PDB file of C-alpha atoms in Angstrom:
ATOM      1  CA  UNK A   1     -26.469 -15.062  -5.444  1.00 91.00           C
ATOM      2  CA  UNK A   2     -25.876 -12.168  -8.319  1.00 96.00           C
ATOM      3  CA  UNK A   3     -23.448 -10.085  -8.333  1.00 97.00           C
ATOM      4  CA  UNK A   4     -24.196  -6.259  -8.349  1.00 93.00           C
ATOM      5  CA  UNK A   5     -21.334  -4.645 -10.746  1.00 97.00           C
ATOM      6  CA  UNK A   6     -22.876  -0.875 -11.585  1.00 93.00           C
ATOM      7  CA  UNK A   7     -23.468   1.416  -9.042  1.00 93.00           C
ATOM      8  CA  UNK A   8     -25.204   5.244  -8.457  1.00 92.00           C
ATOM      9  CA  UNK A   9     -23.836   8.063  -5.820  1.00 93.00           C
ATOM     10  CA  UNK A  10     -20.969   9.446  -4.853  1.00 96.00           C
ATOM     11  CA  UNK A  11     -17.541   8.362  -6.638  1.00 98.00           C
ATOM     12  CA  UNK A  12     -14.604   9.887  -7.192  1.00 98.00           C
ATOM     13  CA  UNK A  13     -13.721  10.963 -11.102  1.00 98.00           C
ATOM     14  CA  UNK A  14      -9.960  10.310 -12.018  1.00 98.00           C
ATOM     15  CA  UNK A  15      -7.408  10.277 -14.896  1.00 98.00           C
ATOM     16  CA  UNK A  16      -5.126   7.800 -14.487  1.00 98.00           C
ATOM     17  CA  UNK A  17      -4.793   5.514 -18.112  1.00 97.00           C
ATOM     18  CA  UNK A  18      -3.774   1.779 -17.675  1.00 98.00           C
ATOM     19  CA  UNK A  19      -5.692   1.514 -14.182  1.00 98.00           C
ATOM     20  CA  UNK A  20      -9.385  -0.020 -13.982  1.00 98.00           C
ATOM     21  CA  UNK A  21     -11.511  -0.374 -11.407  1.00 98.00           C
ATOM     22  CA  UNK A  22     -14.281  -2.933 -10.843  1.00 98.00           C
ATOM     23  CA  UNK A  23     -16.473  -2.952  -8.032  1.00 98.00           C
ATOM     24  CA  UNK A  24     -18.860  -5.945  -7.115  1.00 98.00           C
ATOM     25  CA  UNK A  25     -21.469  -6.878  -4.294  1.00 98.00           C
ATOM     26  CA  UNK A  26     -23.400  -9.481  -2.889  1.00 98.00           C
ATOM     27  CA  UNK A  27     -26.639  -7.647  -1.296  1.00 97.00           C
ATOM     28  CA  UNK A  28     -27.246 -10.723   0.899  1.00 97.00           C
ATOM     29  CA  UNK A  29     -24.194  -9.937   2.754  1.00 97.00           C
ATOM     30  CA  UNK A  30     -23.914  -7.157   2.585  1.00 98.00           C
ATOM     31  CA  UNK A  31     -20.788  -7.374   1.293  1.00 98.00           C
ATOM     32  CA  UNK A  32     -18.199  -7.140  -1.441  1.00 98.00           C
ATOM     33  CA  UNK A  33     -14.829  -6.388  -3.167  1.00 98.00           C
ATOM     34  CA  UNK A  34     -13.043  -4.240  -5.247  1.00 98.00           C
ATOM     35  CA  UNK A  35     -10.313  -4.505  -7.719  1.00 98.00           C
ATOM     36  CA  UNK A  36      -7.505  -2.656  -9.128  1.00 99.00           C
ATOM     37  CA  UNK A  37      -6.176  -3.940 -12.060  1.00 98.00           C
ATOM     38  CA  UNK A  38      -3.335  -2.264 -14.039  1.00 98.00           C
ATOM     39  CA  UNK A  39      -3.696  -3.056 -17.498  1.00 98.00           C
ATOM     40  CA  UNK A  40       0.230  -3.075 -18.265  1.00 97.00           C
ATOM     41  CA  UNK A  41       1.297  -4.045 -14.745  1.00 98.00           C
ATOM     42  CA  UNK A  42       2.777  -2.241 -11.487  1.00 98.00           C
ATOM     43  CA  UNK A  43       5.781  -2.247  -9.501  1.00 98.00           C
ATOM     44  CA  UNK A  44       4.657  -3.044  -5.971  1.00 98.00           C
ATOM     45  CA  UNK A  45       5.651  -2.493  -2.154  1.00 98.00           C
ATOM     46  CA  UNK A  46       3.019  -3.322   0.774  1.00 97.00           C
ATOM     47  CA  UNK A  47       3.804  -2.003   4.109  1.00 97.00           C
ATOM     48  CA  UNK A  48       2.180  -3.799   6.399  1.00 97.00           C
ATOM     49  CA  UNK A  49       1.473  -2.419  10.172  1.00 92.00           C
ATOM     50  CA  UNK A  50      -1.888  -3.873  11.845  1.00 85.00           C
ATOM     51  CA  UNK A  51      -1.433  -6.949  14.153  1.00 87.00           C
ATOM     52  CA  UNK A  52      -3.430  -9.054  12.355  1.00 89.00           C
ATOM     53  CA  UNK A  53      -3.617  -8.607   8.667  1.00 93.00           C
ATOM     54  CA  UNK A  54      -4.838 -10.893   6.747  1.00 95.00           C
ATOM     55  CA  UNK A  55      -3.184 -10.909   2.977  1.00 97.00           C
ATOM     56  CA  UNK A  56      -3.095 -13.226  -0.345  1.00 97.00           C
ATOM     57  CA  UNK A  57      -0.275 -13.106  -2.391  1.00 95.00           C
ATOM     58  CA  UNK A  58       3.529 -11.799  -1.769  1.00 94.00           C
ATOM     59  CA  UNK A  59       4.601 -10.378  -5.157  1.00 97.00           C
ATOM     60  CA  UNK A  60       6.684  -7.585  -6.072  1.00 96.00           C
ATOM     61  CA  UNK A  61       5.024  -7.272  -9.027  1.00 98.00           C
ATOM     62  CA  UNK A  62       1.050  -7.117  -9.715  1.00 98.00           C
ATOM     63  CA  UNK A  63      -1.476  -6.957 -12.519  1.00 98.00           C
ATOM     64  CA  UNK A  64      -4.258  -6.407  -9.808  1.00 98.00           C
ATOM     65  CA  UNK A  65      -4.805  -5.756  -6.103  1.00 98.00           C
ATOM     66  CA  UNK A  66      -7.742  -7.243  -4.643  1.00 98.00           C
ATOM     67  CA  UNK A  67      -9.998  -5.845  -1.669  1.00 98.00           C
ATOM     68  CA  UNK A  68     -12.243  -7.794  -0.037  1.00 98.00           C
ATOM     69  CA  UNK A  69     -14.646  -8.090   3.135  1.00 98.00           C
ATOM     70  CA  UNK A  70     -15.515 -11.651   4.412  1.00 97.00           C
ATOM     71  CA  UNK A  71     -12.621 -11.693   6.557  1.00 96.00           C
ATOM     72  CA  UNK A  72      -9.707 -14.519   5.508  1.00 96.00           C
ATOM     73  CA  UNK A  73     -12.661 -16.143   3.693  1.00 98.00           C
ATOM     74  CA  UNK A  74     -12.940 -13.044   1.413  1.00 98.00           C
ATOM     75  CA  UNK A  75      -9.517 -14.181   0.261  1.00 98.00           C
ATOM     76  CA  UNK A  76     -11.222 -16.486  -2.215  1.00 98.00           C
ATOM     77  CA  UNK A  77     -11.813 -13.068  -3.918  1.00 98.00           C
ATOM     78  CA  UNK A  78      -8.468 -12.389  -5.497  1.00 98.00           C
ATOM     79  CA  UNK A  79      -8.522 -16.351  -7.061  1.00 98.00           C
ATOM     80  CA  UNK A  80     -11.327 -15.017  -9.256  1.00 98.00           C
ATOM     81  CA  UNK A  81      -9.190 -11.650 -10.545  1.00 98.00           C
ATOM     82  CA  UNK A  82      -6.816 -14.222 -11.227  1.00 98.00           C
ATOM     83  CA  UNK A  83      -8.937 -16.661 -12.929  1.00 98.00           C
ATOM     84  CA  UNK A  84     -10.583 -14.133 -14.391  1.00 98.00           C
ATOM     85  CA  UNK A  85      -7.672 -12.551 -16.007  1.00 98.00           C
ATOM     86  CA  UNK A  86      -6.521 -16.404 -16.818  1.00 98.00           C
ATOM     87  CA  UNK A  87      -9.467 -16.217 -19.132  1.00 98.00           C
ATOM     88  CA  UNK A  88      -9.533 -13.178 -20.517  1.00 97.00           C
ATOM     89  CA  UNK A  89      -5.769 -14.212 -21.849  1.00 97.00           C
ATOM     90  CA  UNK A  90      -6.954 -17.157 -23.376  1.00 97.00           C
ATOM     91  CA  UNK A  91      -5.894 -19.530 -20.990  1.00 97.00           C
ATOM     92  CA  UNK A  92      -1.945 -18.601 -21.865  1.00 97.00           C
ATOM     93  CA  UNK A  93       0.461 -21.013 -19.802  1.00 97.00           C
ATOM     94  CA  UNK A  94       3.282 -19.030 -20.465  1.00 96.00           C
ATOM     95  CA  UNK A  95       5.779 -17.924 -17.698  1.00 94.00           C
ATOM     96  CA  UNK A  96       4.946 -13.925 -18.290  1.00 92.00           C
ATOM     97  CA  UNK A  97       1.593 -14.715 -18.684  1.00 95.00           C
ATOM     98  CA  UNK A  98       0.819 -16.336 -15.421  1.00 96.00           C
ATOM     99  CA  UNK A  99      -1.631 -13.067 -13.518  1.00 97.00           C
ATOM    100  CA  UNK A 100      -0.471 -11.373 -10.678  1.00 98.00           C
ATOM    101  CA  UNK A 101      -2.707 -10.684  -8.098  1.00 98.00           C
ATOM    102  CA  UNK A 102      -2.584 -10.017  -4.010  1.00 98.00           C
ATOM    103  CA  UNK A 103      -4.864  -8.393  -2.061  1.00 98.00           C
ATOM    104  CA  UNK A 104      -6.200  -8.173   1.243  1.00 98.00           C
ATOM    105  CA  UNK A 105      -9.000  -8.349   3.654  1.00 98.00           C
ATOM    106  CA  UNK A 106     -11.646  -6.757   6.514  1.00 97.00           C
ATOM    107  CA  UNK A 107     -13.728  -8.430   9.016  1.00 95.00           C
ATOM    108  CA  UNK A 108     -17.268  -6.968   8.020  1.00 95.00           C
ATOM    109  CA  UNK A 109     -19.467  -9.807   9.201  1.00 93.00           C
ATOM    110  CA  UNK A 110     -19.609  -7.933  12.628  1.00 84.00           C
ATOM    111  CA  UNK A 111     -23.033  -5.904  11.430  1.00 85.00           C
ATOM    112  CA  UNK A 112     -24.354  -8.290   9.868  1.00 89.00           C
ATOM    113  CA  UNK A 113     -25.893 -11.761  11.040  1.00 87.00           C
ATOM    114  CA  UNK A 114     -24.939 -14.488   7.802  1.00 96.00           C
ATOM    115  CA  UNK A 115     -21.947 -15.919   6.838  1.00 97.00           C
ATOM    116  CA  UNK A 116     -21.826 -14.183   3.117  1.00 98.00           C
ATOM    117  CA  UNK A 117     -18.354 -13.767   2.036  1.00 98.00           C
ATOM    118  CA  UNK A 118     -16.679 -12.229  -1.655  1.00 98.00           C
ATOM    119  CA  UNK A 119     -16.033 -15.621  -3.055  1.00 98.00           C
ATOM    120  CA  UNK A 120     -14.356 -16.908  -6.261  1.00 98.00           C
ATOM    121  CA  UNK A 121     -17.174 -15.619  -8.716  1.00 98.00           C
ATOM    122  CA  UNK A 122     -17.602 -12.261  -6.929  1.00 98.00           C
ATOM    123  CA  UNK A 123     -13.708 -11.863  -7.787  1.00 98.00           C
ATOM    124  CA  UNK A 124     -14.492 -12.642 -11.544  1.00 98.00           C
ATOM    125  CA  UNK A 125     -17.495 -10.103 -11.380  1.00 98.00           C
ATOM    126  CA  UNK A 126     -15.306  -7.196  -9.819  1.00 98.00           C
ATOM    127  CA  UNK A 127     -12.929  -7.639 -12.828  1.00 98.00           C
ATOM    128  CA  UNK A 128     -15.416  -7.978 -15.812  1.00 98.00           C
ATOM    129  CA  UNK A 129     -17.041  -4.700 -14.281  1.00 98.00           C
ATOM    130  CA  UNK A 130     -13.722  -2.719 -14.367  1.00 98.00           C
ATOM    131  CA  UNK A 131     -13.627   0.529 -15.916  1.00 98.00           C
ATOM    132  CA  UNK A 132     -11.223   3.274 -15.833  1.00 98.00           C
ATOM    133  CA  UNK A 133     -11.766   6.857 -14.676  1.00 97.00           C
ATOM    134  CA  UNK A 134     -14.139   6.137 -11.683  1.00 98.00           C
ATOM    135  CA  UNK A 135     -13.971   4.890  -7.943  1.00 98.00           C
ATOM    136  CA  UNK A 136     -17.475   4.713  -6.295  1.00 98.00           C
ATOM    137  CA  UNK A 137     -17.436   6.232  -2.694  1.00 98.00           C
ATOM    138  CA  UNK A 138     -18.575   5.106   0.605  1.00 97.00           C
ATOM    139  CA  UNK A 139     -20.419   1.945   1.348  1.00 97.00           C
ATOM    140  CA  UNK A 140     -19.644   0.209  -1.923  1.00 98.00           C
ATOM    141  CA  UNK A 141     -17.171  -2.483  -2.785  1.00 98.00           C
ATOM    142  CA  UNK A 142     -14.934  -4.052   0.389  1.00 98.00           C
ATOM    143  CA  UNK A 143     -16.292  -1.306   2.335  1.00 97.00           C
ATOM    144  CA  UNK A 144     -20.095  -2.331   2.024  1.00 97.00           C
ATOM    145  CA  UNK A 145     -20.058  -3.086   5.837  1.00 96.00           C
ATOM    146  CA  UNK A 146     -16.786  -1.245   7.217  1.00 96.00           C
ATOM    147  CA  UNK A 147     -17.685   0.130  10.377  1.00 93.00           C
ATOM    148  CA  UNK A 148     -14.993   2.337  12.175  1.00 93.00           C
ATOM    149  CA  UNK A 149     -14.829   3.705  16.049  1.00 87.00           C
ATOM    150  CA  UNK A 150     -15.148   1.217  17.667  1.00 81.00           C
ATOM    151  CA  UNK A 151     -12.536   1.507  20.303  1.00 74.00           C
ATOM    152  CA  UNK A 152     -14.543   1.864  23.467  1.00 70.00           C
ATOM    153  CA  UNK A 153     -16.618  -0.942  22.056  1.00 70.00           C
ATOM    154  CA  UNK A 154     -19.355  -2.292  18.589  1.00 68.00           C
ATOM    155  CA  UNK A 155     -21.900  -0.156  19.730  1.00 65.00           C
ATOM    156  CA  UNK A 156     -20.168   2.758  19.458  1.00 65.00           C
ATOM    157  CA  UNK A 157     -18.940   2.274  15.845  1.00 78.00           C
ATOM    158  CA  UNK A 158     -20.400   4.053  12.896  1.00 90.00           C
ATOM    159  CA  UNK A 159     -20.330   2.809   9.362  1.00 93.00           C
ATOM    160  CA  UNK A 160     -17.384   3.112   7.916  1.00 96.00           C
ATOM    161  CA  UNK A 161     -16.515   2.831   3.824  1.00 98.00           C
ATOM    162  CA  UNK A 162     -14.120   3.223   1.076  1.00 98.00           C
ATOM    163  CA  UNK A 163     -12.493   6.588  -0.058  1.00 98.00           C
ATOM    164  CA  UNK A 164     -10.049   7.489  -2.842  1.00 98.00           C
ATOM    165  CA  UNK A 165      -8.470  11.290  -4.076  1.00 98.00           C
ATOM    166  CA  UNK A 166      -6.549  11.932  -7.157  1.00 98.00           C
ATOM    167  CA  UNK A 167      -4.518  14.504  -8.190  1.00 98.00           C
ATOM    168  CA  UNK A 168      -2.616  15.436 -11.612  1.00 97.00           C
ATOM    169  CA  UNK A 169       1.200  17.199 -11.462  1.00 96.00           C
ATOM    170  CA  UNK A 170       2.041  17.619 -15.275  1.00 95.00           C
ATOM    171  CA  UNK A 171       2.238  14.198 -16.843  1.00 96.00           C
ATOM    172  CA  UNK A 172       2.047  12.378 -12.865  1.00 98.00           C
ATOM    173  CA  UNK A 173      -0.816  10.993 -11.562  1.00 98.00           C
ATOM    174  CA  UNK A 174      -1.132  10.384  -8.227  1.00 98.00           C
ATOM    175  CA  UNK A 175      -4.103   8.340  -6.219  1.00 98.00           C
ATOM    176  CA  UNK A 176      -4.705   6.880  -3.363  1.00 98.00           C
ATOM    177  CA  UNK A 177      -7.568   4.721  -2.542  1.00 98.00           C
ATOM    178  CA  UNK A 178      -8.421   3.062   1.199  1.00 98.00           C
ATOM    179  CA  UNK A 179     -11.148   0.955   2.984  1.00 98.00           C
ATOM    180  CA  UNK A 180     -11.998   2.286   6.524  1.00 97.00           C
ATOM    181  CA  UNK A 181     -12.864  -0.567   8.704  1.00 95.00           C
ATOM    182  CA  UNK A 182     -10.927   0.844  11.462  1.00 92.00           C
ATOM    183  CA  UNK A 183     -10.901   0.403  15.189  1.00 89.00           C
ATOM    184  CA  UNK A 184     -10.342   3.403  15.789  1.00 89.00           C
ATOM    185  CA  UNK A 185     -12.074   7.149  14.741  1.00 91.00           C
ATOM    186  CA  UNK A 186     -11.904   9.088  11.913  1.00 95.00           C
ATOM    187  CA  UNK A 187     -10.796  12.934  12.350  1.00 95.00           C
ATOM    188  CA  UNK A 188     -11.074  15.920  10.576  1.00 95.00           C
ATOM    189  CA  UNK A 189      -8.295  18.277  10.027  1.00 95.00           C
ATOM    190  CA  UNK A 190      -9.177  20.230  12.666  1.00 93.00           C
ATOM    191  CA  UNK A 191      -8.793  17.133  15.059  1.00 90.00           C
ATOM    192  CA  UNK A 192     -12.758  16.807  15.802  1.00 91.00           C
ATOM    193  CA  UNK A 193     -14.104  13.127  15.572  1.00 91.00           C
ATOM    194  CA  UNK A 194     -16.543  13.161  12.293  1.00 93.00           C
ATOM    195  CA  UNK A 195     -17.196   9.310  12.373  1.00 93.00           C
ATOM    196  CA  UNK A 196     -17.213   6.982  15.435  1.00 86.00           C
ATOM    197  CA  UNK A 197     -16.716   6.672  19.214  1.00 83.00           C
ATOM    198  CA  UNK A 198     -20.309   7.371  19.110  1.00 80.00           C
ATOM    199  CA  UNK A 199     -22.075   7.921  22.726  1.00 77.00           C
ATOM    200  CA  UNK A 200     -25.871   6.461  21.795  1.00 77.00           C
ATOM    201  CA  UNK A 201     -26.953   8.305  24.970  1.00 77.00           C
ATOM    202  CA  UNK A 202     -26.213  11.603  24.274  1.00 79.00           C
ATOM    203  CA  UNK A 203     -25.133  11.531  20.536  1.00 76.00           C
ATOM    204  CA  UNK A 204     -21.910  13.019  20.726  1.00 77.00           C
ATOM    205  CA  UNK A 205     -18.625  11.511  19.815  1.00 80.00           C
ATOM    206  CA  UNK A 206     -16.264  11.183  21.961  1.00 71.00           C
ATOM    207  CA  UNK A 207     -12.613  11.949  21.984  1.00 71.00           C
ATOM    208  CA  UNK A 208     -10.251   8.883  22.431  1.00 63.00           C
ATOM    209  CA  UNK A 209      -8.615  10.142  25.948  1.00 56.00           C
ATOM    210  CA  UNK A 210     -11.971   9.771  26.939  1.00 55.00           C
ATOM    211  CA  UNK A 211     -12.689   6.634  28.529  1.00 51.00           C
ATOM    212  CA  UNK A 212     -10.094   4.603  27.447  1.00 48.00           C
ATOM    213  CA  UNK A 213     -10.477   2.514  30.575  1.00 44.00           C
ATOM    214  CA  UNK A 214     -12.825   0.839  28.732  1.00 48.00           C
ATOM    215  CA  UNK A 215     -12.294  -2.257  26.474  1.00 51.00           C
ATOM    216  CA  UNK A 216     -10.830  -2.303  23.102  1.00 52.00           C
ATOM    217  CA  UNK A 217     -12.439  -4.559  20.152  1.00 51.00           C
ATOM    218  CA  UNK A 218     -10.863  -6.494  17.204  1.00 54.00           C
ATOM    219  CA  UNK A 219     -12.474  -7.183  14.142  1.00 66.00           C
ATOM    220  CA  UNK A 220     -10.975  -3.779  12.359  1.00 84.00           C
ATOM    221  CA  UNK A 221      -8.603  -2.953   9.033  1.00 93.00           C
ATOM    222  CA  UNK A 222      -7.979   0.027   6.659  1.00 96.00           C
ATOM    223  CA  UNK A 223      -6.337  -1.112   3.607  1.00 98.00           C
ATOM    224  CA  UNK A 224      -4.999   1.732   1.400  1.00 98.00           C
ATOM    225  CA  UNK A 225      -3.563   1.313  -2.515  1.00 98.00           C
ATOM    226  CA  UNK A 226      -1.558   4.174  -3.235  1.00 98.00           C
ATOM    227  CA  UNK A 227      -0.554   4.006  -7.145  1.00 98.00           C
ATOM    228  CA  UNK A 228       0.979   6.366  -9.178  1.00 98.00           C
ATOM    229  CA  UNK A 229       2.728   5.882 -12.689  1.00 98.00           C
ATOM    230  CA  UNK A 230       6.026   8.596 -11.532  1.00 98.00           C
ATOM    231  CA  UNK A 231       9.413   6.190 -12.434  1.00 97.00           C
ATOM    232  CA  UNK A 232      11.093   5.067  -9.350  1.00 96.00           C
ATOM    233  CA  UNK A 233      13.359   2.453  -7.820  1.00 96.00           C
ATOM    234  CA  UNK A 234      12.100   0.126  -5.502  1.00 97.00           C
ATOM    235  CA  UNK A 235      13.610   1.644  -2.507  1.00 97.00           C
ATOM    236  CA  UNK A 236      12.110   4.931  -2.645  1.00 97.00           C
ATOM    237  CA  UNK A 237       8.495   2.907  -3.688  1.00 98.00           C
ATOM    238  CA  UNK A 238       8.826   0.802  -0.122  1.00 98.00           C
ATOM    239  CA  UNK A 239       9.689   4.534   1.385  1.00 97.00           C
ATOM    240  CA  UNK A 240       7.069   6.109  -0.239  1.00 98.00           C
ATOM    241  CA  UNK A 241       4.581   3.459   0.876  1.00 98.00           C
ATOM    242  CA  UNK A 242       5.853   4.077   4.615  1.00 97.00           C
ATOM    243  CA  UNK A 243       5.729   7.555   4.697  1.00 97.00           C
ATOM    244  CA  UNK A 244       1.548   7.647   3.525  1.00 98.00           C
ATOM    245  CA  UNK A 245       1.019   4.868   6.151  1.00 98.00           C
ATOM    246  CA  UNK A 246       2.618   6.746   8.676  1.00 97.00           C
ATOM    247  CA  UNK A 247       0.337   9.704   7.880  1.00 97.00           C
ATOM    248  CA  UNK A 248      -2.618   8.344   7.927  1.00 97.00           C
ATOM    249  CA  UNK A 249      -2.567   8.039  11.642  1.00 96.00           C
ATOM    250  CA  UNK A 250      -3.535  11.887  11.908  1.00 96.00           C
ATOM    251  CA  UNK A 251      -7.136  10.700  10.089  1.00 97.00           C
ATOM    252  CA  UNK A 252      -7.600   7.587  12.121  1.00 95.00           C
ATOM    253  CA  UNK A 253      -7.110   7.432  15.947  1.00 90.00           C
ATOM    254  CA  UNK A 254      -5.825   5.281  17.114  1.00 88.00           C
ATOM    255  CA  UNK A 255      -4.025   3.603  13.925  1.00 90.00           C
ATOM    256  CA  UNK A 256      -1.962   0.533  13.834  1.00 89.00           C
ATOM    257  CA  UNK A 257      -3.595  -1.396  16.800  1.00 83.00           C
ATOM    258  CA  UNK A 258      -3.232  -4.577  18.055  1.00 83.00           C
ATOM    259  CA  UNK A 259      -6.719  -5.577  16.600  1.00 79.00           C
ATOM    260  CA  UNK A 260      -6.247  -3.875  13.298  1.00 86.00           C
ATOM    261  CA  UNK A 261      -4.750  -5.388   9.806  1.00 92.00           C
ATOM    262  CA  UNK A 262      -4.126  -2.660   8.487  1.00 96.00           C
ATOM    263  CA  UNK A 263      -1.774  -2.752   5.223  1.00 98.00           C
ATOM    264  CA  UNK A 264      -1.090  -0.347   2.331  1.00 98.00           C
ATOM    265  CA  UNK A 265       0.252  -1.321  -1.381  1.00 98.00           C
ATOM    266  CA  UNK A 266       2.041   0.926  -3.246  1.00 98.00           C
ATOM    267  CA  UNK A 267       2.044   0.236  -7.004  1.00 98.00           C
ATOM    268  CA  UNK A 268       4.104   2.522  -9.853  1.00 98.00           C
ATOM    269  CA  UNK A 269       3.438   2.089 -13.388  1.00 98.00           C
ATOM    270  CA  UNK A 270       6.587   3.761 -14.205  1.00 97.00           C
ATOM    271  CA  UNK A 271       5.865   5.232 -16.844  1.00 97.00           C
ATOM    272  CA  UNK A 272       6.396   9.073 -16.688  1.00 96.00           C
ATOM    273  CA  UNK A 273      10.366  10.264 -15.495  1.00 95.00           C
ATOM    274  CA  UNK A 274       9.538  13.525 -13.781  1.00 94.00           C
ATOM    275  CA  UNK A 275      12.678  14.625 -12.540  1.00 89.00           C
ATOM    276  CA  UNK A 276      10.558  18.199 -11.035  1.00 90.00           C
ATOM    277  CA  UNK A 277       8.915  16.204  -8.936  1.00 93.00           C
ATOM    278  CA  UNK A 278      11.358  14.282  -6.255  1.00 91.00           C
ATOM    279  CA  UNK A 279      10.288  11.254  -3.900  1.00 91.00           C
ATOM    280  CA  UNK A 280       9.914  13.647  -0.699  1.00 92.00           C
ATOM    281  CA  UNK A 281       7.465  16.103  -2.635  1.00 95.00           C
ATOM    282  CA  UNK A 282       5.845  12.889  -3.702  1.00 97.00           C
ATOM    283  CA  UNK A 283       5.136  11.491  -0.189  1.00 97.00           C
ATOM    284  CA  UNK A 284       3.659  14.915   1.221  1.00 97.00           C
ATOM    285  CA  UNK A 285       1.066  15.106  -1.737  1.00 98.00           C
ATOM    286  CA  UNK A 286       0.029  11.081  -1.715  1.00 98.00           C
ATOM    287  CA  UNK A 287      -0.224  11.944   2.143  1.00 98.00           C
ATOM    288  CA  UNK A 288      -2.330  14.657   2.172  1.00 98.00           C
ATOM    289  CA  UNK A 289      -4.046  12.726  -0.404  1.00 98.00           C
ATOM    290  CA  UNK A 290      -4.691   9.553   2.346  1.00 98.00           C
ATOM    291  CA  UNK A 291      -6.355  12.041   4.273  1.00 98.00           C
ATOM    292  CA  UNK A 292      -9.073  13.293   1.818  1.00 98.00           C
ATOM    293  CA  UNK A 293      -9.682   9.441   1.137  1.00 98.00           C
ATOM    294  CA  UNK A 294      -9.881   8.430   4.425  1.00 98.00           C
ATOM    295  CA  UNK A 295     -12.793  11.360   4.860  1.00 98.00           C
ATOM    296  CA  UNK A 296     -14.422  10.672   1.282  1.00 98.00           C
ATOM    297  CA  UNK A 297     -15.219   7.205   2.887  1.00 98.00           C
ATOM    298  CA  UNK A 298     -17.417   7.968   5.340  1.00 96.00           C
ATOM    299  CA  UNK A 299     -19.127  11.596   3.975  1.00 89.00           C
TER     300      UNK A 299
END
C-alpha cells in the first residue's frame, strides 16, 4: 500500500515555530495517522478519562505525539515516528538522543469492512510529510473514519474527523488539536446537536434525553493535543490539561463514557515567560479553543 502524505481542503493555518505536522493515509482503509513532532522537544502531561484508552508510551517528555486509527493495532504507528526520527539522527545511540514518542489510538474499523491499520511505515510517512504552519481538517489523518453519535446505536452515527484552532497572545501561542471519534454528539454553542444521534427516518438529530433507554455502543475516542510554548511548571501543565478536558464535555455529549478512550496531551515548549498571561487565563482560552476544534472536525 502507498502512503498518501499531501492533502487539498479545509485546514487550519497556524504560527507556532518548532511544531510540525505530518499527516499520512492508507486509502484502502480508509485510514490513517497524524503526527506532532516538536522539533526542540515538549514538556508533557496526558490526562486520561475514557474507560478504555488505548495509549503507547508513558513519558513526561516528548519529541512527537502520535495519532492513529486501527485501534491498539494502529499503535504500530508511533514505532515508525520513532524509527523515523532514529534515522533522521543518524542512527545516534546516545542517551539524549534516544526519540520520544507516545501517542494514542481510535477504533475506526467500525465503517469500514478490512482489517487496514496505520502500521510501522505509515508512522515513517506521517513524519517525512511534516510541515509546520498547517493542520488539514476533517476526514484526514487519524480521523479518516471517526464517526461520532453513536449513543443510541452505529446507525445513528455520522462521520466524525479531526479539528484544531490556534490563537496568538503577544509572543504565546496557543493550539489545540483533537480527533472526534466520539460516542457521543457533537453540539454547537447554542446546545443544538450539529453531528450525530442521527434519526435515518425522519432526518433529525436527536437530543441525548431522548431515548436513552436504548443501548449504548463502544468502539469511540476523542484524543485532543493541546500545546503551547507559555513557560510553566509541571503542575500547572497537568492542571491545565484537566481543565480543557473537562471542557470539552459542553461540545461532546455525553463525554468520558464507559466505551470511550478518550485522552488529551498537553505539551509546552517553554519557551516564552509571559508573566501577563497567568495559568487560569490560559485554561479559559485553550478551552474555548477545544470547542472550535471539536466543531472544525466535522464542518
Amino acid at each position: 500500500m502507498d502512503a498518501l502524505t499531501s492533502f487539498d481542503g479545509d485546514a487550519l493555518e497556524l504560527d507556532f515555530p518548532g511544531l510540525r505536522i505530518g499527516i499520512a493515509e492508507y486509502e484502502e482503509g480508509p485510514t490513517g495517522c497524524t503526527v506532532f513532532h516538536f522539533t526542540g522537544g515538549a514538556m508533557l502531561e496526558r490526562d486520561v478519562r475514557g474507560g478504555s484508552p488505548g495509549l503507547f508510551g508513558d513519558l513526561d517528555w516528548v519529541d512527537a505525539i502520535c495519532l492513529a486509527g486501527g485501534s491498539l493495532y494502529g499503535l504500530e504507528a508511533c514505532t515508525g515516528v520513532a524509527a523515523e526520527l532514529f534515522a533522521q539522527r543518524g542512527y545516534d545511540t546516545g542517551w539524549t538522543s534516544i526519540a520520544d514518542v507516545t501517542g494514542a489510538i481510535i477504533f475506526d474499523f467500525g465503517p469500514r469492512e478490512n482489517a487496514v491499520y496505520p502500521d510501522k511505515e505509515l508512522g515513517r510517512a506521517a513524519l517525512r510529510a511534516a510541515e509546520e504552519g498547517r493542520f488539514p481538517l476533517g476526514r484526514r489523518g487519524a480521523g479518516r473514519s471517526a464517526t461520532v453519535g453513536k449513543t443510541f446505536g452505529f446507525e445513528h452515527g455520522e462521520p466524525g474527523g479531526q479539528g484544531g484552532a490556534f490563537r496568538r497572545l503577544g509572543d504565546t501561542r496557543i493550539a489545540v488539536f483533537t480527533v472526534v471519534n466520539a460516542v457521543g454528539a457533537v453540539v454547537d454553542r447554542d446546545g443544538n446537536v450539529v453531528r450525530g444521534h442521527f434519526d435515518p427516518p425522519t432526518g433529525a438529530r436527536r437530543t441525548l434525553v431522548e431515548g436513552i433507554e436504548t443501548r449504548l455502543t463502544g468502539e469511540s475516542t476523542t484524543l485532543t493535543v493541546v500545546a503551547t510554548n507559555q513557560r510553566m511548571d509541571r503542575w500547572l501543565l497537568r492542571q491545565l490539561g484537566r481543565q480543557v478536558h473537562t471542557s470539552m464535555a459542553r461540545a461532546i455529549h455525553p463525554f468520558h463514557a464507559l466505551t470511550d478512550g478518550d485522552v488529551l496531551f498537553a505539551a509546552t515548549t517553554n519557551e516564552v515567560d509571559d508573566e501577563t498571561l497567568d495559568s487560569l487565563t490560559l485554561g479559559v482560552i485553550a478551552s474555548e479553543l477545544a470547542w472550535d476544534a471539536v466543531l472544525a472536525a466535522v464542518r
